[in-house]
PDB file of C-alpha atoms and ligand atoms in Angstrom:
ATOM      1  CA  MET A   1      90.917 104.940  82.509  1.00 56.00           C
ATOM      2  CA  HIS A   2      94.529 104.855  81.604  1.00 88.00           C
ATOM      3  CA  GLU A   3      95.817 105.633  85.088  1.00 93.00           C
ATOM      4  CA  VAL A   4      93.784 102.917  86.797  1.00 94.00           C
ATOM      5  CA  SER A   5      95.359 100.279  84.647  1.00 94.00           C
ATOM      6  CA  ILE A   6      98.835 101.708  85.377  1.00 94.00           C
ATOM      7  CA  ALA A   7      98.193 101.634  89.186  1.00 96.00           C
ATOM      8  CA  GLU A   8      96.967  98.059  88.876  1.00 96.00           C
ATOM      9  CA  SER A   9     100.154  96.954  86.987  1.00 94.00           C
ATOM     10  CA  LEU A  10     102.226  98.827  89.590  1.00 95.00           C
ATOM     11  CA  ALA A  11     100.384  96.817  92.392  1.00 96.00           C
ATOM     12  CA  ASP A  12     101.169  93.486  90.502  1.00 95.00           C
ATOM     13  CA  LEU A  13     104.902  94.474  90.540  1.00 93.00           C
ATOM     14  CA  ILE A  14     104.853  95.437  94.182  1.00 94.00           C
ATOM     15  CA  ARG A  15     103.017  92.265  95.275  1.00 93.00           C
ATOM     16  CA  ARG A  16     105.938  90.355  93.762  1.00 92.00           C
ATOM     17  CA  HIS A  17     108.672  92.463  95.294  1.00 88.00           C
ATOM     18  CA  LEU A  18     107.185  93.272  98.755  1.00 89.00           C
ATOM     19  CA  PRO A  19     109.038  91.272 101.445  1.00 84.00           C
ATOM     20  CA  PRO A  20     106.868  89.267 103.835  1.00 83.00           C
ATOM     21  CA  HIS A  21     105.768  90.997 107.095  1.00 84.00           C
ATOM     22  CA  GLN A  22     106.466  94.379 105.592  1.00 87.00           C
ATOM     23  CA  HIS A  23     104.017  97.201 105.453  1.00 89.00           C
ATOM     24  CA  LEU A  24     103.990  99.333 102.307  1.00 94.00           C
ATOM     25  CA  ILE A  25     104.254 103.015 103.045  1.00 94.00           C
ATOM     26  CA  GLY A  26     105.097 104.362  99.671  1.00 95.00           C
ATOM     27  CA  ILE A  27     106.388 103.916  96.121  1.00 96.00           C
ATOM     28  CA  THR A  28     108.243 106.082  93.716  1.00 96.00           C
ATOM     29  CA  VAL A  29     107.675 105.747  90.003  1.00 96.00           C
ATOM     30  CA  ARG A  30     109.589 107.446  87.139  1.00 95.00           C
ATOM     31  CA  ILE A  31     107.223 107.977  84.114  1.00 94.00           C
ATOM     32  CA  GLY A  32     108.360 109.743  81.018  1.00 93.00           C
ATOM     33  CA  PRO A  33     106.024 112.181  79.273  1.00 90.00           C
ATOM     34  CA  ILE A  34     105.409 109.860  76.347  1.00 89.00           C
ATOM     35  CA  HIS A  35     103.018 107.941  78.533  1.00 90.00           C
ATOM     36  CA  GLY A  36     100.875 110.954  79.000  1.00 90.00           C
ATOM     37  CA  VAL A  37     100.194 110.263  82.648  1.00 92.00           C
ATOM     38  CA  VAL A  38      98.669 112.899  84.781  1.00 92.00           C
ATOM     39  CA  PRO A  39     100.437 112.564  88.199  1.00 93.00           C
ATOM     40  CA  GLU A  40      97.381 113.688  90.106  1.00 94.00           C
ATOM     41  CA  SER A  41      95.136 111.140  88.367  1.00 95.00           C
ATOM     42  CA  LEU A  42      97.633 108.324  89.087  1.00 96.00           C
ATOM     43  CA  GLU A  43      97.837 109.266  92.654  1.00 95.00           C
ATOM     44  CA  MET A  44      94.055 109.108  92.905  1.00 95.00           C
ATOM     45  CA  ALA A  45      93.989 105.781  91.116  1.00 96.00           C
ATOM     46  CA  TRP A  46      96.769 104.551  93.414  1.00 97.00           C
ATOM     47  CA  ASN A  47      94.608 105.431  96.479  1.00 96.00           C
ATOM     48  CA  VAL A  48      91.816 103.176  95.220  1.00 96.00           C
ATOM     49  CA  VAL A  49      94.104 100.380  94.051  1.00 96.00           C
ATOM     50  CA  SER A  50      96.323 100.338  97.234  1.00 96.00           C
ATOM     51  CA  GLU A  51      93.115 100.364  99.489  1.00 96.00           C
ATOM     52  CA  LYS A  52      92.009  97.145  97.689  1.00 95.00           C
ATOM     53  CA  GLU A  53      95.450  95.548  98.211  1.00 94.00           C
ATOM     54  CA  GLY A  54      95.505  96.307 101.870  1.00 93.00           C
ATOM     55  CA  TRP A  55      98.024  99.083 101.559  1.00 94.00           C
ATOM     56  CA  SER A  56      95.889 102.021 102.420  1.00 91.00           C
ATOM     57  CA  GLY A  57      97.658 105.166 103.346  1.00 93.00           C
ATOM     58  CA  SER A  58     100.684 104.376 101.112  1.00 95.00           C
ATOM     59  CA  GLN A  59     101.976 107.268  99.054  1.00 95.00           C
ATOM     60  CA  LEU A  60     102.654 107.386  95.397  1.00 97.00           C
ATOM     61  CA  HIS A  61     105.382 109.697  94.262  1.00 96.00           C
ATOM     62  CA  VAL A  62     105.583 110.376  90.568  1.00 95.00           C
ATOM     63  CA  ILE A  63     108.806 111.605  88.963  1.00 95.00           C
ATOM     64  CA  THR A  64     108.457 113.025  85.488  1.00 92.00           C
ATOM     65  CA  PRO A  65     111.866 113.066  83.657  1.00 92.00           C
ATOM     66  CA  PRO A  66     112.326 115.573  80.788  1.00 92.00           C
ATOM     67  CA  TRP A  67     112.350 114.744  77.068  1.00 93.00           C
ATOM     68  CA  ARG A  68     115.765 114.388  75.720  1.00 95.00           C
ATOM     69  CA  LEU A  69     116.191 114.626  71.899  1.00 96.00           C
ATOM     70  CA  ARG A  70     119.224 114.088  69.659  1.00 97.00           C
ATOM     71  CA  CYS A  71     119.285 115.864  66.347  1.00 97.00           C
ATOM     72  CA  GLY A  72     119.627 113.583  63.310  1.00 96.00           C
ATOM     73  CA  ALA A  73     121.428 116.221  61.331  1.00 97.00           C
ATOM     74  CA  CYS A  74     124.007 117.728  63.723  1.00 98.00           C
ATOM     75  CA  GLY A  75     123.966 115.282  66.627  1.00 97.00           C
ATOM     76  CA  ARG A  76     123.085 117.985  69.226  1.00 98.00           C
ATOM     77  CA  CYS A  77     121.346 116.727  72.385  1.00 97.00           C
ATOM     78  CA  TRP A  78     118.933 118.860  74.270  1.00 96.00           C
ATOM     79  CA  GLU A  79     115.875 118.844  76.566  1.00 95.00           C
ATOM     80  CA  PRO A  80     112.973 120.384  74.690  1.00 94.00           C
ATOM     81  CA  VAL A  81     109.796 121.722  76.149  1.00 89.00           C
ATOM     82  CA  THR A  82     107.709 119.727  73.706  1.00 87.00           C
ATOM     83  CA  VAL A  83     108.799 116.596  71.841  1.00 87.00           C
ATOM     84  CA  ASP A  84     108.180 118.093  68.360  1.00 89.00           C
ATOM     85  CA  GLU A  85     110.621 120.955  68.927  1.00 93.00           C
ATOM     86  CA  HIS A  86     113.075 121.537  66.161  1.00 95.00           C
ATOM     87  CA  CYS A  87     116.875 121.653  66.625  1.00 97.00           C
ATOM     88  CA  THR A  88     118.659 125.043  66.584  1.00 97.00           C
ATOM     89  CA  CYS A  89     120.336 123.998  63.324  1.00 98.00           C
ATOM     90  CA  GLY A  90     116.788 123.987  61.775  1.00 96.00           C
ATOM     91  CA  SER A  91     116.505 120.287  61.248  1.00 96.00           C
ATOM     92  CA  PRO A  92     113.114 118.808  62.243  1.00 94.00           C
ATOM     93  CA  HIS A  93     114.490 115.256  62.435  1.00 95.00           C
ATOM     94  CA  ALA A  94     115.304 114.310  66.035  1.00 95.00           C
ATOM     95  CA  ASP A  95     115.538 111.038  67.824  1.00 94.00           C
ATOM     96  CA  ILE A  96     113.889 110.576  71.304  1.00 92.00           C
ATOM     97  CA  MET A  97     116.712 109.556  73.656  1.00 94.00           C
ATOM     98  CA  ALA A  98     114.636 109.855  76.852  1.00 93.00           C
ATOM     99  CA  GLY A  99     111.135 110.576  77.936  1.00 93.00           C
ATOM    100  CA  ASP A 100     109.644 106.978  77.484  1.00 91.00           C
ATOM    101  CA  GLU A 101     110.769 105.603  80.801  1.00 93.00           C
ATOM    102  CA  PHE A 102     108.453 103.655  82.986  1.00 92.00           C
ATOM    103  CA  VAL A 103     110.385 102.543  86.054  1.00 93.00           C
ATOM    104  CA  LEU A 104     109.300 101.506  89.545  1.00 94.00           C
ATOM    105  CA  GLU A 105     112.149 103.456  91.277  1.00 94.00           C
ATOM    106  CA  SER A 106     111.631 102.391  94.925  1.00 94.00           C
ATOM    107  CA  ILE A 107     109.349 100.703  97.375  1.00 93.00           C
ATOM    108  CA  ASP A 108     109.328 102.117 100.893  1.00 93.00           C
ATOM    109  CA  VAL A 109     108.378  99.703 103.598  1.00 93.00           C
ATOM    110  CA  GLU A 110     108.371  99.468 107.306  1.00 88.00           C
ATOM    111  CA  SER A 111     108.127  96.398 109.433  1.00 78.00           C
ATOM    112  CA  ALA A 112     104.591  95.401 110.091  1.00 63.00           C
ATOM    113  CA  VAL A 113     105.490  94.065 113.535  1.00 63.00           C
ATOM    114  CA  ASN A 114     106.090  96.790 116.055  1.00 60.00           C
ATOM    115  CA  CYS A 115     108.740  95.304 118.202  1.00 59.00           C
ATOM    116  CA  PRO A 116     110.757  97.885 120.221  1.00 60.00           C
ATOM    117  CA  GLN A 117     114.202  96.848 121.477  1.00 58.00           C
TER     118      GLN A 117
HETATM  119 ZN1  LIG B 201     120.729 119.934  64.722  1.00 96.50          ZN
END
Protein backbone atom coordinates (compact mmCIF):
# COMPACT_ATOMS: atom_id res chain seq x y z
CA MET A 1 0.00 0.00 0.00
CA HIS A 2 1.34 3.34 -1.20
CA GLU A 3 0.14 5.27 1.87
CA VAL A 4 1.82 2.90 4.35
CA SER A 5 5.25 3.41 2.78
CA ILE A 6 4.67 7.18 2.81
CA ALA A 7 3.70 7.04 6.50
CA GLU A 8 6.85 5.00 7.20
CA SER A 9 9.13 7.47 5.43
CA LEU A 10 7.47 10.30 7.39
CA ALA A 11 8.19 8.38 10.61
CA ASP A 12 11.87 8.08 9.58
CA LEU A 13 12.04 11.83 9.04
CA ILE A 14 10.36 12.63 12.33
CA ARG A 15 12.58 10.26 14.32
CA ARG A 16 15.53 12.33 13.09
CA HIS A 17 13.91 15.68 13.89
CA LEU A 18 12.02 15.02 17.11
CA PRO A 19 13.84 16.70 20.02
CA PRO A 20 14.57 14.45 23.00
CA HIS A 21 11.98 14.30 25.79
CA GLN A 22 9.29 15.63 23.49
CA HIS A 23 5.98 13.98 22.89
CA LEU A 24 4.72 14.04 19.31
CA ILE A 25 1.16 15.31 19.10
CA GLY A 26 0.81 15.95 15.40
CA ILE A 27 2.43 16.52 12.04
CA THR A 28 1.42 18.47 8.97
CA VAL A 29 2.41 17.36 5.49
CA ARG A 30 1.91 19.10 2.14
CA ILE A 31 1.46 16.57 -0.63
CA GLY A 32 0.80 17.64 -4.22
CA PRO A 33 -1.87 15.83 -6.24
CA ILE A 34 0.78 14.21 -8.49
CA HIS A 35 1.48 11.73 -5.67
CA GLY A 36 -2.07 10.42 -5.81
CA VAL A 37 -2.34 10.21 -2.04
CA VAL A 38 -5.79 9.78 -0.49
CA PRO A 39 -5.63 11.86 2.73
CA GLU A 40 -8.00 9.51 4.60
CA SER A 41 -5.86 6.46 3.70
CA LEU A 42 -2.70 8.25 4.75
CA GLU A 43 -4.31 9.19 8.08
CA MET A 44 -5.23 5.54 8.64
CA ALA A 45 -1.71 4.39 7.72
CA TRP A 46 -0.30 7.05 10.04
CA ASN A 47 -2.40 5.72 12.96
CA VAL A 48 -0.79 2.29 12.51
CA VAL A 49 2.77 3.55 11.99
CA SER A 50 2.67 6.15 14.81
CA GLU A 51 1.36 3.51 17.22
CA LYS A 52 4.39 1.33 16.36
CA GLU A 53 6.72 4.29 16.95
CA GLY A 54 5.20 5.07 20.34
CA TRP A 55 3.42 8.19 19.10
CA SER A 56 -0.09 6.91 19.49
CA GLY A 57 -2.73 9.60 19.40
CA SER A 58 -0.65 11.93 17.20
CA GLN A 59 -2.63 13.57 14.43
CA LEU A 60 -1.66 13.72 10.78
CA HIS A 61 -2.84 16.75 8.85
CA VAL A 62 -2.66 16.60 5.07
CA ILE A 63 -2.58 19.77 2.98
CA THR A 64 -3.24 19.20 -0.70
CA PRO A 65 -1.99 22.18 -2.72
CA PRO A 66 -3.60 22.85 -6.11
CA TRP A 67 -2.00 22.14 -9.46
CA ARG A 68 -0.39 25.12 -11.13
CA LEU A 69 0.30 25.04 -14.85
CA ARG A 70 2.10 27.41 -17.18
CA CYS A 71 1.17 27.47 -20.82
CA GLY A 72 4.09 26.75 -23.15
CA ALA A 73 2.55 28.87 -25.90
CA CYS A 74 1.33 32.07 -24.21
CA GLY A 75 2.95 31.84 -20.77
CA ARG A 76 -0.33 32.06 -18.86
CA CYS A 77 -0.30 30.54 -15.33
CA TRP A 78 -3.41 29.04 -13.84
CA GLU A 79 -4.74 26.50 -11.34
CA PRO A 80 -6.56 23.80 -13.30
CA VAL A 81 -9.05 21.31 -11.94
CA THR A 82 -7.22 18.48 -13.67
CA VAL A 83 -3.60 18.41 -14.77
CA ASP A 84 -4.41 17.75 -18.44
CA GLU A 85 -6.55 20.88 -18.78
CA HIS A 86 -5.76 22.99 -21.85
CA CYS A 87 -4.95 26.70 -21.74
CA THR A 88 -7.64 29.20 -22.77
CA CYS A 89 -5.47 30.01 -25.81
CA GLY A 90 -6.09 26.45 -27.00
CA SER A 91 -2.56 25.15 -26.53
CA PRO A 92 -2.37 21.69 -24.95
CA HIS A 93 1.28 22.20 -23.98
CA ALA A 94 1.61 23.27 -20.36
CA ASP A 95 4.39 22.83 -17.81
CA ILE A 96 3.62 21.72 -14.28
CA MET A 97 4.79 24.51 -11.98
CA ALA A 98 3.33 23.12 -8.73
CA GLY A 99 1.47 20.04 -7.60
CA ASP A 100 4.43 17.71 -7.07
CA GLU A 101 5.34 18.92 -3.56
CA PHE A 102 6.08 16.48 -0.80
CA VAL A 103 6.96 18.48 2.29
CA LEU A 104 6.87 17.81 6.00
CA GLU A 105 5.52 21.23 7.00
CA SER A 106 5.56 21.01 10.76
CA ILE A 107 5.96 18.75 13.75
CA ASP A 108 3.88 19.59 16.81
CA VAL A 109 5.33 18.48 20.11
CA GLU A 110 4.74 18.98 23.77
CA SER A 111 7.10 18.31 26.62
CA ALA A 112 6.83 14.71 27.77
CA VAL A 113 7.63 15.76 31.33
CA ASN A 114 4.71 17.40 33.04
CA CYS A 115 6.39 19.91 35.26
CA PRO A 116 4.12 22.76 36.42
CA GLN A 117 5.77 25.97 37.52
ZN1 LIG B 1 -1.89 29.59 -23.46
